[in-house]
PDB file of C-alpha atoms in Angstrom:
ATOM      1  CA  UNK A   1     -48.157 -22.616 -11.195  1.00 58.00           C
ATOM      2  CA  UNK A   2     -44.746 -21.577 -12.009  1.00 63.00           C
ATOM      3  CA  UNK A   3     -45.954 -21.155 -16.353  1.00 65.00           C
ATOM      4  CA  UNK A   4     -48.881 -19.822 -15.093  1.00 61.00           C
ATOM      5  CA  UNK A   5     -47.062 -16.831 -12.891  1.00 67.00           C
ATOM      6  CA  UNK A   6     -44.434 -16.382 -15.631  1.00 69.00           C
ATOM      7  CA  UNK A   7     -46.937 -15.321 -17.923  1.00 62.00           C
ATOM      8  CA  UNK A   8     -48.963 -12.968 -15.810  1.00 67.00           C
ATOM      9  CA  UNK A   9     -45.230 -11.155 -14.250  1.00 75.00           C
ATOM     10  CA  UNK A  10     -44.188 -11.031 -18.639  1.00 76.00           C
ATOM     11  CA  UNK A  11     -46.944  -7.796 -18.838  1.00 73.00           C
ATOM     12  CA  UNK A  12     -46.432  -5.696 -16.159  1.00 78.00           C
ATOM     13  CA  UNK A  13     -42.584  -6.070 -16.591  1.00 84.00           C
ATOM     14  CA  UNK A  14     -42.821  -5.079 -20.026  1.00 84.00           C
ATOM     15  CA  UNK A  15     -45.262  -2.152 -19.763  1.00 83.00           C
ATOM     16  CA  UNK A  16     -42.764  -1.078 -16.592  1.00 84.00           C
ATOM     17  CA  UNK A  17     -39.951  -0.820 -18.611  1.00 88.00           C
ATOM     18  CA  UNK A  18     -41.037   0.132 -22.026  1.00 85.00           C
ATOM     19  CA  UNK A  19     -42.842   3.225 -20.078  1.00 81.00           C
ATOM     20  CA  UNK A  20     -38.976   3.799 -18.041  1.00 86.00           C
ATOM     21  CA  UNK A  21     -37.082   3.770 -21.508  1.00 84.00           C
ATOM     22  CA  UNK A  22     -39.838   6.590 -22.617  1.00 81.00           C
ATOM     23  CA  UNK A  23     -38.650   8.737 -19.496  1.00 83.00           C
ATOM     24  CA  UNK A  24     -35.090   7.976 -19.217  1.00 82.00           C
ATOM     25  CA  UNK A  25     -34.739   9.524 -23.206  1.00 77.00           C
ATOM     26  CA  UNK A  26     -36.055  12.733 -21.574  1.00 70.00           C
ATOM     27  CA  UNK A  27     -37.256  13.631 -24.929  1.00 67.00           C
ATOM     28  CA  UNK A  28     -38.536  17.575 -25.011  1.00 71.00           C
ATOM     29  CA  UNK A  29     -41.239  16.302 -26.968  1.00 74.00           C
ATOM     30  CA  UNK A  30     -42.819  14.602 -23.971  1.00 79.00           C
ATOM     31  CA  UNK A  31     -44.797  17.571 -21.802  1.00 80.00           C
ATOM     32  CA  UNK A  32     -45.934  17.471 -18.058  1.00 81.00           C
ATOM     33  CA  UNK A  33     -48.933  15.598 -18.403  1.00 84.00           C
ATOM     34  CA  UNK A  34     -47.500  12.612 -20.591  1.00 81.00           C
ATOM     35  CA  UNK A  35     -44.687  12.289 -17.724  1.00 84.00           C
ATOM     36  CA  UNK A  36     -47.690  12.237 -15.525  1.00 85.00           C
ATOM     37  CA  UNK A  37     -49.233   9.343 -17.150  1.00 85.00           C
ATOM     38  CA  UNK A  38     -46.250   7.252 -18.187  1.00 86.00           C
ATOM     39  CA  UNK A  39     -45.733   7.083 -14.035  1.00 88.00           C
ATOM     40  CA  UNK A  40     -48.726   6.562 -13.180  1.00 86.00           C
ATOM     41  CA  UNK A  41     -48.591   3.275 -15.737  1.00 83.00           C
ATOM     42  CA  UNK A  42     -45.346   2.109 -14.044  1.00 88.00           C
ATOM     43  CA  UNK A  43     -46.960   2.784 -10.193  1.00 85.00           C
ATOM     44  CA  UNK A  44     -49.920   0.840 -11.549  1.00 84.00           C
ATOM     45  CA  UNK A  45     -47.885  -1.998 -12.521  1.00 85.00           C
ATOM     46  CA  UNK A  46     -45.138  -1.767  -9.866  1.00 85.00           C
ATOM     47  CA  UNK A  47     -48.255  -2.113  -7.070  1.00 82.00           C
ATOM     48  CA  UNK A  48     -49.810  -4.595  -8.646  1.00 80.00           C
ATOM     49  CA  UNK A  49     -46.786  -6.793  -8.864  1.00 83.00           C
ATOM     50  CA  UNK A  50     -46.093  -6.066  -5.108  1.00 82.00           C
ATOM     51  CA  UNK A  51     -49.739  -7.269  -4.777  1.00 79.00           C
ATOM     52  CA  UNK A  52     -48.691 -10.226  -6.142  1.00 79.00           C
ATOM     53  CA  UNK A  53     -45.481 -11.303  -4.193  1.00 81.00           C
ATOM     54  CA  UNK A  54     -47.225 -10.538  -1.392  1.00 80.00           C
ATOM     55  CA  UNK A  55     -49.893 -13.121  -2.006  1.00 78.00           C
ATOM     56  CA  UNK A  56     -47.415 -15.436  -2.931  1.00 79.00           C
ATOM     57  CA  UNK A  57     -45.592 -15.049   0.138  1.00 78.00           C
ATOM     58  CA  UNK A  58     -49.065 -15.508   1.776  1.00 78.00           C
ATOM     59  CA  UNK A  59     -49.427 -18.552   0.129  1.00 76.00           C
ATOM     60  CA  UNK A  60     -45.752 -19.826   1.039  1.00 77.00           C
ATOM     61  CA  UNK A  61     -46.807 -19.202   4.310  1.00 75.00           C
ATOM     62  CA  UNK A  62     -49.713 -21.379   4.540  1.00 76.00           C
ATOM     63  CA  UNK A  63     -48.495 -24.128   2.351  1.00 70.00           C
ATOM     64  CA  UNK A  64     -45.247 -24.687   4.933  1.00 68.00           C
ATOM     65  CA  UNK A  65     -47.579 -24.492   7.666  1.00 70.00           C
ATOM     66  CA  UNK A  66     -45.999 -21.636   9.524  1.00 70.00           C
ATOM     67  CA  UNK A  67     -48.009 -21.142  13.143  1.00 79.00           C
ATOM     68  CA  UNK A  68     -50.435 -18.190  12.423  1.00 85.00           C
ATOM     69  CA  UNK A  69     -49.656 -15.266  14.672  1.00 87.00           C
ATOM     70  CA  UNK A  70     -53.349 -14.864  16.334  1.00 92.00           C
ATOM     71  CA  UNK A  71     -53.666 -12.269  18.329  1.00 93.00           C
ATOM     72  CA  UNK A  72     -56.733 -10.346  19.409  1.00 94.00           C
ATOM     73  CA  UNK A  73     -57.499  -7.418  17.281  1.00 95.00           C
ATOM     74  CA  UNK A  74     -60.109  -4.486  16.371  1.00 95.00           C
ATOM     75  CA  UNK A  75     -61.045  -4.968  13.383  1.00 96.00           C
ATOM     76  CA  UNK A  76     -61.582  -1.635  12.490  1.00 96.00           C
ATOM     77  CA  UNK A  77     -57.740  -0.604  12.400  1.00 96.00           C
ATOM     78  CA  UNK A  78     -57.004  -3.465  10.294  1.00 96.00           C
ATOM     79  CA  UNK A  79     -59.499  -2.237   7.807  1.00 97.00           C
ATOM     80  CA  UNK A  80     -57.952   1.475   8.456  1.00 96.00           C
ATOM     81  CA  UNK A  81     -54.207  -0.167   7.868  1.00 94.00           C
ATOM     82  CA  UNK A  82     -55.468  -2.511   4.925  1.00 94.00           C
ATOM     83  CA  UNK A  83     -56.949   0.916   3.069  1.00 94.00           C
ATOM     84  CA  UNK A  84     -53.625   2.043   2.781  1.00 91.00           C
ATOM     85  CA  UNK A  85     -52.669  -0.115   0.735  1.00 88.00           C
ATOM     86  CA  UNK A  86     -55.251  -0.814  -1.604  1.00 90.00           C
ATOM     87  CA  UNK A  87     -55.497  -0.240  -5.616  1.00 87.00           C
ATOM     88  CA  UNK A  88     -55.376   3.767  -5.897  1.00 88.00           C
ATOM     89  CA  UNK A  89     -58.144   3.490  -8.868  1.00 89.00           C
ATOM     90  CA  UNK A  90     -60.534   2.693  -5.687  1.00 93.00           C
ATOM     91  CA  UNK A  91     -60.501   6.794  -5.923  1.00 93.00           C
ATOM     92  CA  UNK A  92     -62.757   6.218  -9.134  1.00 93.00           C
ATOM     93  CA  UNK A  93     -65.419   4.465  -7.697  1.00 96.00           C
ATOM     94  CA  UNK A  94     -68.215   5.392  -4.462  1.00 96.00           C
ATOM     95  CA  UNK A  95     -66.496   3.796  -1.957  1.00 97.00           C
ATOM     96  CA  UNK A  96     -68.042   4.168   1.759  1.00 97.00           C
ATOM     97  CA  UNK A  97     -66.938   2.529   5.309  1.00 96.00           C
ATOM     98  CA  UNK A  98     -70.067   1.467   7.144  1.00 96.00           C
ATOM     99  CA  UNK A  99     -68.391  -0.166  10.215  1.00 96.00           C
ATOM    100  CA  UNK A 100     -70.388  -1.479  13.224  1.00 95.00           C
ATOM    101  CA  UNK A 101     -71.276   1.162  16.284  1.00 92.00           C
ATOM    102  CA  UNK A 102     -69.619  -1.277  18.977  1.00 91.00           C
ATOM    103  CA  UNK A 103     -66.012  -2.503  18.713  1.00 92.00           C
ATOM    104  CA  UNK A 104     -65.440  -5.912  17.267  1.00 95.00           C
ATOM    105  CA  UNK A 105     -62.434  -8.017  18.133  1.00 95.00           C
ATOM    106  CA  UNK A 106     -61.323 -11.195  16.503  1.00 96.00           C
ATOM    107  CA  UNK A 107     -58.057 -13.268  17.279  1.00 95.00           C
ATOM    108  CA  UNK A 108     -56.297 -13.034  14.048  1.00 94.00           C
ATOM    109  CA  UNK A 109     -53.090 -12.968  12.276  1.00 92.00           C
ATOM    110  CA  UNK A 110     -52.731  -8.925  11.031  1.00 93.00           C
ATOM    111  CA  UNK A 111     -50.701  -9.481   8.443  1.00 89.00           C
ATOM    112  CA  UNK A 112     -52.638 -11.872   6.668  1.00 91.00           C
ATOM    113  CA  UNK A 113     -55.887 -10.685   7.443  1.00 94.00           C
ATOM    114  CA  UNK A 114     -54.955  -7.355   6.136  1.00 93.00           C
ATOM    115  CA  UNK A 115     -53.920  -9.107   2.670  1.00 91.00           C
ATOM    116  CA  UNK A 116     -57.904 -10.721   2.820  1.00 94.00           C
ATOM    117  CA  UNK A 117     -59.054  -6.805   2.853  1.00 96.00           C
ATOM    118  CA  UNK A 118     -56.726  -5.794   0.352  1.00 93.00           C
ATOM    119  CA  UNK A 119     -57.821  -8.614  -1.674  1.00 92.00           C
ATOM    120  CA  UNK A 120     -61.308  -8.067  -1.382  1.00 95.00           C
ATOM    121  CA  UNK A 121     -61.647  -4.742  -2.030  1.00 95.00           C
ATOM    122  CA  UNK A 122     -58.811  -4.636  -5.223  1.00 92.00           C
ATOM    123  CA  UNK A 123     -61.260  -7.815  -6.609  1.00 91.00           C
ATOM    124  CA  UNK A 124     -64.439  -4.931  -6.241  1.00 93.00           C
ATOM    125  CA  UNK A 125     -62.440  -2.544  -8.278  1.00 93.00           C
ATOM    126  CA  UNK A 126     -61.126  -4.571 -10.447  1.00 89.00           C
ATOM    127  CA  UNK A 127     -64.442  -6.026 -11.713  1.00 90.00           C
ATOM    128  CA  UNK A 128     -66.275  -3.313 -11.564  1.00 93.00           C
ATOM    129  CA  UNK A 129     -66.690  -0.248 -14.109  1.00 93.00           C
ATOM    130  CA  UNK A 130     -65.640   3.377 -12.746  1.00 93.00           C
ATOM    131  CA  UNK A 131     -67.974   5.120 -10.765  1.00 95.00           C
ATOM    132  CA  UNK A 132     -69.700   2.106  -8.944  1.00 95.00           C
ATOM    133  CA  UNK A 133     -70.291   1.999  -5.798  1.00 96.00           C
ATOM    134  CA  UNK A 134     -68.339  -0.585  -3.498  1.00 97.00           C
ATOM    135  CA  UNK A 135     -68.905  -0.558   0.711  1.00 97.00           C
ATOM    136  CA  UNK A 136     -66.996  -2.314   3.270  1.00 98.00           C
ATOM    137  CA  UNK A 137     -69.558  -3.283   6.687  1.00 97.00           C
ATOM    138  CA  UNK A 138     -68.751  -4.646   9.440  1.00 97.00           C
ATOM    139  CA  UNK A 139     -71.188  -6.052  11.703  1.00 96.00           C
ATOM    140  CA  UNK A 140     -71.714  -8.742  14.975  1.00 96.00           C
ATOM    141  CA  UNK A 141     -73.698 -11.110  13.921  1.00 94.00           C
ATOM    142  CA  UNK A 142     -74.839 -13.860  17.202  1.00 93.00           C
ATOM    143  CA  UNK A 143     -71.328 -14.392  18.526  1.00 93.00           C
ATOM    144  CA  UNK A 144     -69.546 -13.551  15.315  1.00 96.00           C
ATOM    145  CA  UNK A 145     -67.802 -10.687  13.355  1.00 97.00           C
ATOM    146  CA  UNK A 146     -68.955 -10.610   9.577  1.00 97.00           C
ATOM    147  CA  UNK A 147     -67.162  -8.199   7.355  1.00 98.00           C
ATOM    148  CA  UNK A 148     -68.487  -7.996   3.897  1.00 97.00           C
ATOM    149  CA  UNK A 149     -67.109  -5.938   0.281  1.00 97.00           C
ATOM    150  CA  UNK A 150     -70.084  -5.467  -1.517  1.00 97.00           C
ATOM    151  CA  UNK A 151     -70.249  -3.725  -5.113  1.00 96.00           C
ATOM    152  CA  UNK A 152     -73.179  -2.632  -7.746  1.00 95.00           C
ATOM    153  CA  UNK A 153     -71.254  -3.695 -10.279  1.00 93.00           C
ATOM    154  CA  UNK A 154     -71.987  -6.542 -13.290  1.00 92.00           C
ATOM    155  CA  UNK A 155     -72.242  -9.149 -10.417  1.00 91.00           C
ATOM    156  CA  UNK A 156     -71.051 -12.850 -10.407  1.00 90.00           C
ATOM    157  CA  UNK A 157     -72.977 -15.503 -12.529  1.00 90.00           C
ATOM    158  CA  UNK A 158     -74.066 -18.463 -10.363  1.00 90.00           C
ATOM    159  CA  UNK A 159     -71.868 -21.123 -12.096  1.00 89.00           C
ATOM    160  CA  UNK A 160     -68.395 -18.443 -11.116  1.00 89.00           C
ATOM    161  CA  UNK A 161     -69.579 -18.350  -7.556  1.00 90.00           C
ATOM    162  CA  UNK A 162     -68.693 -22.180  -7.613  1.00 88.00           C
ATOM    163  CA  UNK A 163     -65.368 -21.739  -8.495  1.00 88.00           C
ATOM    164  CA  UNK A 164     -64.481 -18.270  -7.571  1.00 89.00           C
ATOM    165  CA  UNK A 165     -62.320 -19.213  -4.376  1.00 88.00           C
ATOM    166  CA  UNK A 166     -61.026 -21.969  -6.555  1.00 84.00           C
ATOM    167  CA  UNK A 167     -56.889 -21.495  -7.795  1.00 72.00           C
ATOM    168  CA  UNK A 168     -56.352 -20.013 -10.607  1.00 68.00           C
ATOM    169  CA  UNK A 169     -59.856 -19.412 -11.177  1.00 65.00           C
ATOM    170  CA  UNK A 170     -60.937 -16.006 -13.412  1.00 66.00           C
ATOM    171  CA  UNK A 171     -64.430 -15.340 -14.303  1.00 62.00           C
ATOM    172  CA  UNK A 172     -64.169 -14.685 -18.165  1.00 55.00           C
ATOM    173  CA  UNK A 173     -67.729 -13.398 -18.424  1.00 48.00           C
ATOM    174  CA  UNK A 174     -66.725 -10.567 -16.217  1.00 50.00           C
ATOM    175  CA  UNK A 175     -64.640  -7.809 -17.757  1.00 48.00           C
ATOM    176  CA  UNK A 176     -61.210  -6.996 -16.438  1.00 46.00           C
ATOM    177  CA  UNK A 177     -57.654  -6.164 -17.595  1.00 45.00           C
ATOM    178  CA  UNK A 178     -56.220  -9.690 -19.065  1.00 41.00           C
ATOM    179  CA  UNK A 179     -53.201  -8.578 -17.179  1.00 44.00           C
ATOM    180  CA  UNK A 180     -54.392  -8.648 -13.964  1.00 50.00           C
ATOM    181  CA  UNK A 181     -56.278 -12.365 -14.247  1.00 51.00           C
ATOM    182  CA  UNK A 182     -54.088 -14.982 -12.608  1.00 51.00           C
ATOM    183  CA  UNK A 183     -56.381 -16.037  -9.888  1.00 63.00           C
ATOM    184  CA  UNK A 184     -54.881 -16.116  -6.623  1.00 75.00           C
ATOM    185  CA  UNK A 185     -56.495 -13.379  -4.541  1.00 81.00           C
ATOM    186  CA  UNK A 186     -60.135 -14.957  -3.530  1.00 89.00           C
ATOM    187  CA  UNK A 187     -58.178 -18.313  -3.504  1.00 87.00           C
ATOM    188  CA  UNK A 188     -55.277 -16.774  -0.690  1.00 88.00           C
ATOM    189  CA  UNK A 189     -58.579 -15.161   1.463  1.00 92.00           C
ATOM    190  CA  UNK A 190     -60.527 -19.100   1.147  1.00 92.00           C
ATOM    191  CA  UNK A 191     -57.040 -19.929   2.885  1.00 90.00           C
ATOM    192  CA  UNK A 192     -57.203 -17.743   5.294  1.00 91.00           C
ATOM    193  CA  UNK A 193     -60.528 -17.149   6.322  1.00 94.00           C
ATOM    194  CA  UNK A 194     -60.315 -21.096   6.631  1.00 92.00           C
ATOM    195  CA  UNK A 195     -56.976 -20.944   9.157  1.00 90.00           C
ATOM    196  CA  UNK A 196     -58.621 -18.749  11.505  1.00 93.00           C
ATOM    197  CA  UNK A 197     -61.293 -20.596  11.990  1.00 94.00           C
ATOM    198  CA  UNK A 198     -63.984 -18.542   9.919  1.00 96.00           C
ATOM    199  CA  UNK A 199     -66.475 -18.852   6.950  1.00 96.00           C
ATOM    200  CA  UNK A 200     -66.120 -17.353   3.786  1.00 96.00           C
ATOM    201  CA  UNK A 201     -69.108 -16.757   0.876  1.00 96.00           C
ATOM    202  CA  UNK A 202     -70.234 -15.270  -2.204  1.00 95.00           C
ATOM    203  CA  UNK A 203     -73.835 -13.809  -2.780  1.00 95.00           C
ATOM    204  CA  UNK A 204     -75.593 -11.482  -4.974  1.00 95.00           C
ATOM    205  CA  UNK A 205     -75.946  -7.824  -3.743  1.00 95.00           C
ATOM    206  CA  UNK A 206     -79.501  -6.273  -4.673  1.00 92.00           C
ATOM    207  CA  UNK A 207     -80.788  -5.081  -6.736  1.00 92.00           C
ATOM    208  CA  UNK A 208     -77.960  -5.978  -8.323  1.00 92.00           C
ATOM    209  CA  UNK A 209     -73.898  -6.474  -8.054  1.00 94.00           C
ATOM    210  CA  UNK A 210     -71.909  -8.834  -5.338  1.00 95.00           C
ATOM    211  CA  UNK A 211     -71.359  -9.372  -2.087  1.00 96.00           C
ATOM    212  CA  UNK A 212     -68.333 -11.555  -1.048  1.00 96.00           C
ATOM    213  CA  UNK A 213     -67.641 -11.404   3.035  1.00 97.00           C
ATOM    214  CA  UNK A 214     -66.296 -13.943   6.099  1.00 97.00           C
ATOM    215  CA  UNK A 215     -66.735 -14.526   9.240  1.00 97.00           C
ATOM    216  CA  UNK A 216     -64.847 -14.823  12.153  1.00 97.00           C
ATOM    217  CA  UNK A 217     -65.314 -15.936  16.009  1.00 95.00           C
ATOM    218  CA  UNK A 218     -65.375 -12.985  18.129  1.00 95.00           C
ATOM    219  CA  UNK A 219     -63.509 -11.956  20.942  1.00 89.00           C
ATOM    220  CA  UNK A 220     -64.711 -10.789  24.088  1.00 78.00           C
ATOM    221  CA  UNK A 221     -64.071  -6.516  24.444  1.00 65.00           C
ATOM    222  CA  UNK A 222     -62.444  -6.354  27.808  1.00 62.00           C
ATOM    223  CA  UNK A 223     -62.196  -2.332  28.701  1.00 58.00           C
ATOM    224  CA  UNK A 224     -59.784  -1.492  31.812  1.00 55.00           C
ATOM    225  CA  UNK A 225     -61.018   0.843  34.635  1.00 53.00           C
ATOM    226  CA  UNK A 226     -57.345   2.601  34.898  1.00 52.00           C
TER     227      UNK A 226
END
């Protein structure tokens, strides 16, 4: 694990600071635009590194066994909080909210169910070429909340959806920065989905694409009179 996250930090740090030495010559040559870029490249990196700590952190927490926090939540503004915090290239695809008409509450630990969303919808951009469309939808489903990231993209080959929650596990047949492969992401939201007490899949979107969504045990809505 340790090799393995050595490798994948190597990248970023390098592009990160071969980009800062370009900026901190302040060369005149350099104009507006290539300043632009070069910090865009080092946000990029810097946020996906964050990303990455934070999963690992997720992880930490699980593997020590640290009580969840569960507490009964909307799920709508953990999706609103998780957006904020997603991969900014999500601005280069179709991406629409279709959340369900009634309120749907779940007992659930907001932290790490807002790294699951984050997760999620980062995995739909990252595997998926610019302009394609990816929607997040909730919906109640018998006595349960299902949330589900679905994309039009290349999709996910039937031997991947096997493994795909698996550690470590990158789908080579699906195109994606080599940077950006270690593998923890869909294996962190298995975790979780699991420690709440939910379900967690993989399916084909039609006519073509993925789906990958959870569910959870809903809570009952209780609205005061006051």
């Amino acid at each position: 694990m340790l090799r393995a996250i050595s490798h994948d930090l190597r990248t970023p740090l390098t592009s990160i600071s071969g980009h800062a030495k370009l900026l901190m010559k302040n060369d005149s040559t350099i104009n507006k635009l290539q300043i632009q870029e070069l910090s865009a490249y080092i946000y990029d990196d810097s946020m996906w590194l964050i990303n990455l700590v934070e999963n690992l952190l997720s992880i930490t927490r699980l593997d020590e066994k640290i009580e969840l926090k569960l507490e009964a939540n909307i799920i709508d503004e953990v999706v609103e909080e998780a957006l904020k915090h997603v991969d900014r290239h999500l601005k280069q695809h179709e991406f629409s909210l279709n959340l369900a008409d009634e309120l749907l509450m779940a007992k659930m630990d907001v932290a790490l169910m807002i790294q699951v969303l984050v997760n999620l919808i980062n995995n739909a951009v990252k595997y998926t070429p610019i302009n394609s469309k990816i929607e997040l939808q909730t919906k109640k489903i018998n006595d349960e909340l299902v949330l589900e990231v679905s994309d039009n993209g290349p999709g996910i080959t039937d031997k991947a959806k096997e493994k795909i929650f698996d550690l470590f596990y990158t789908d080579e047949n699906r195109q994606v920065d080599s940077k950006r492969g270690l593998g923890l992401g869909l294996s962190l939201c298995k975790s979780i989905i699991l420690a709440h007490g939910g379900q967690i899949y993989v399916k084909d979107n039609q006519p073509n694409g993925a789906i990958i969504g959870f569910k959870l045990p809903l809570e009952e809505v209780l609205i005061s009179d006051e």
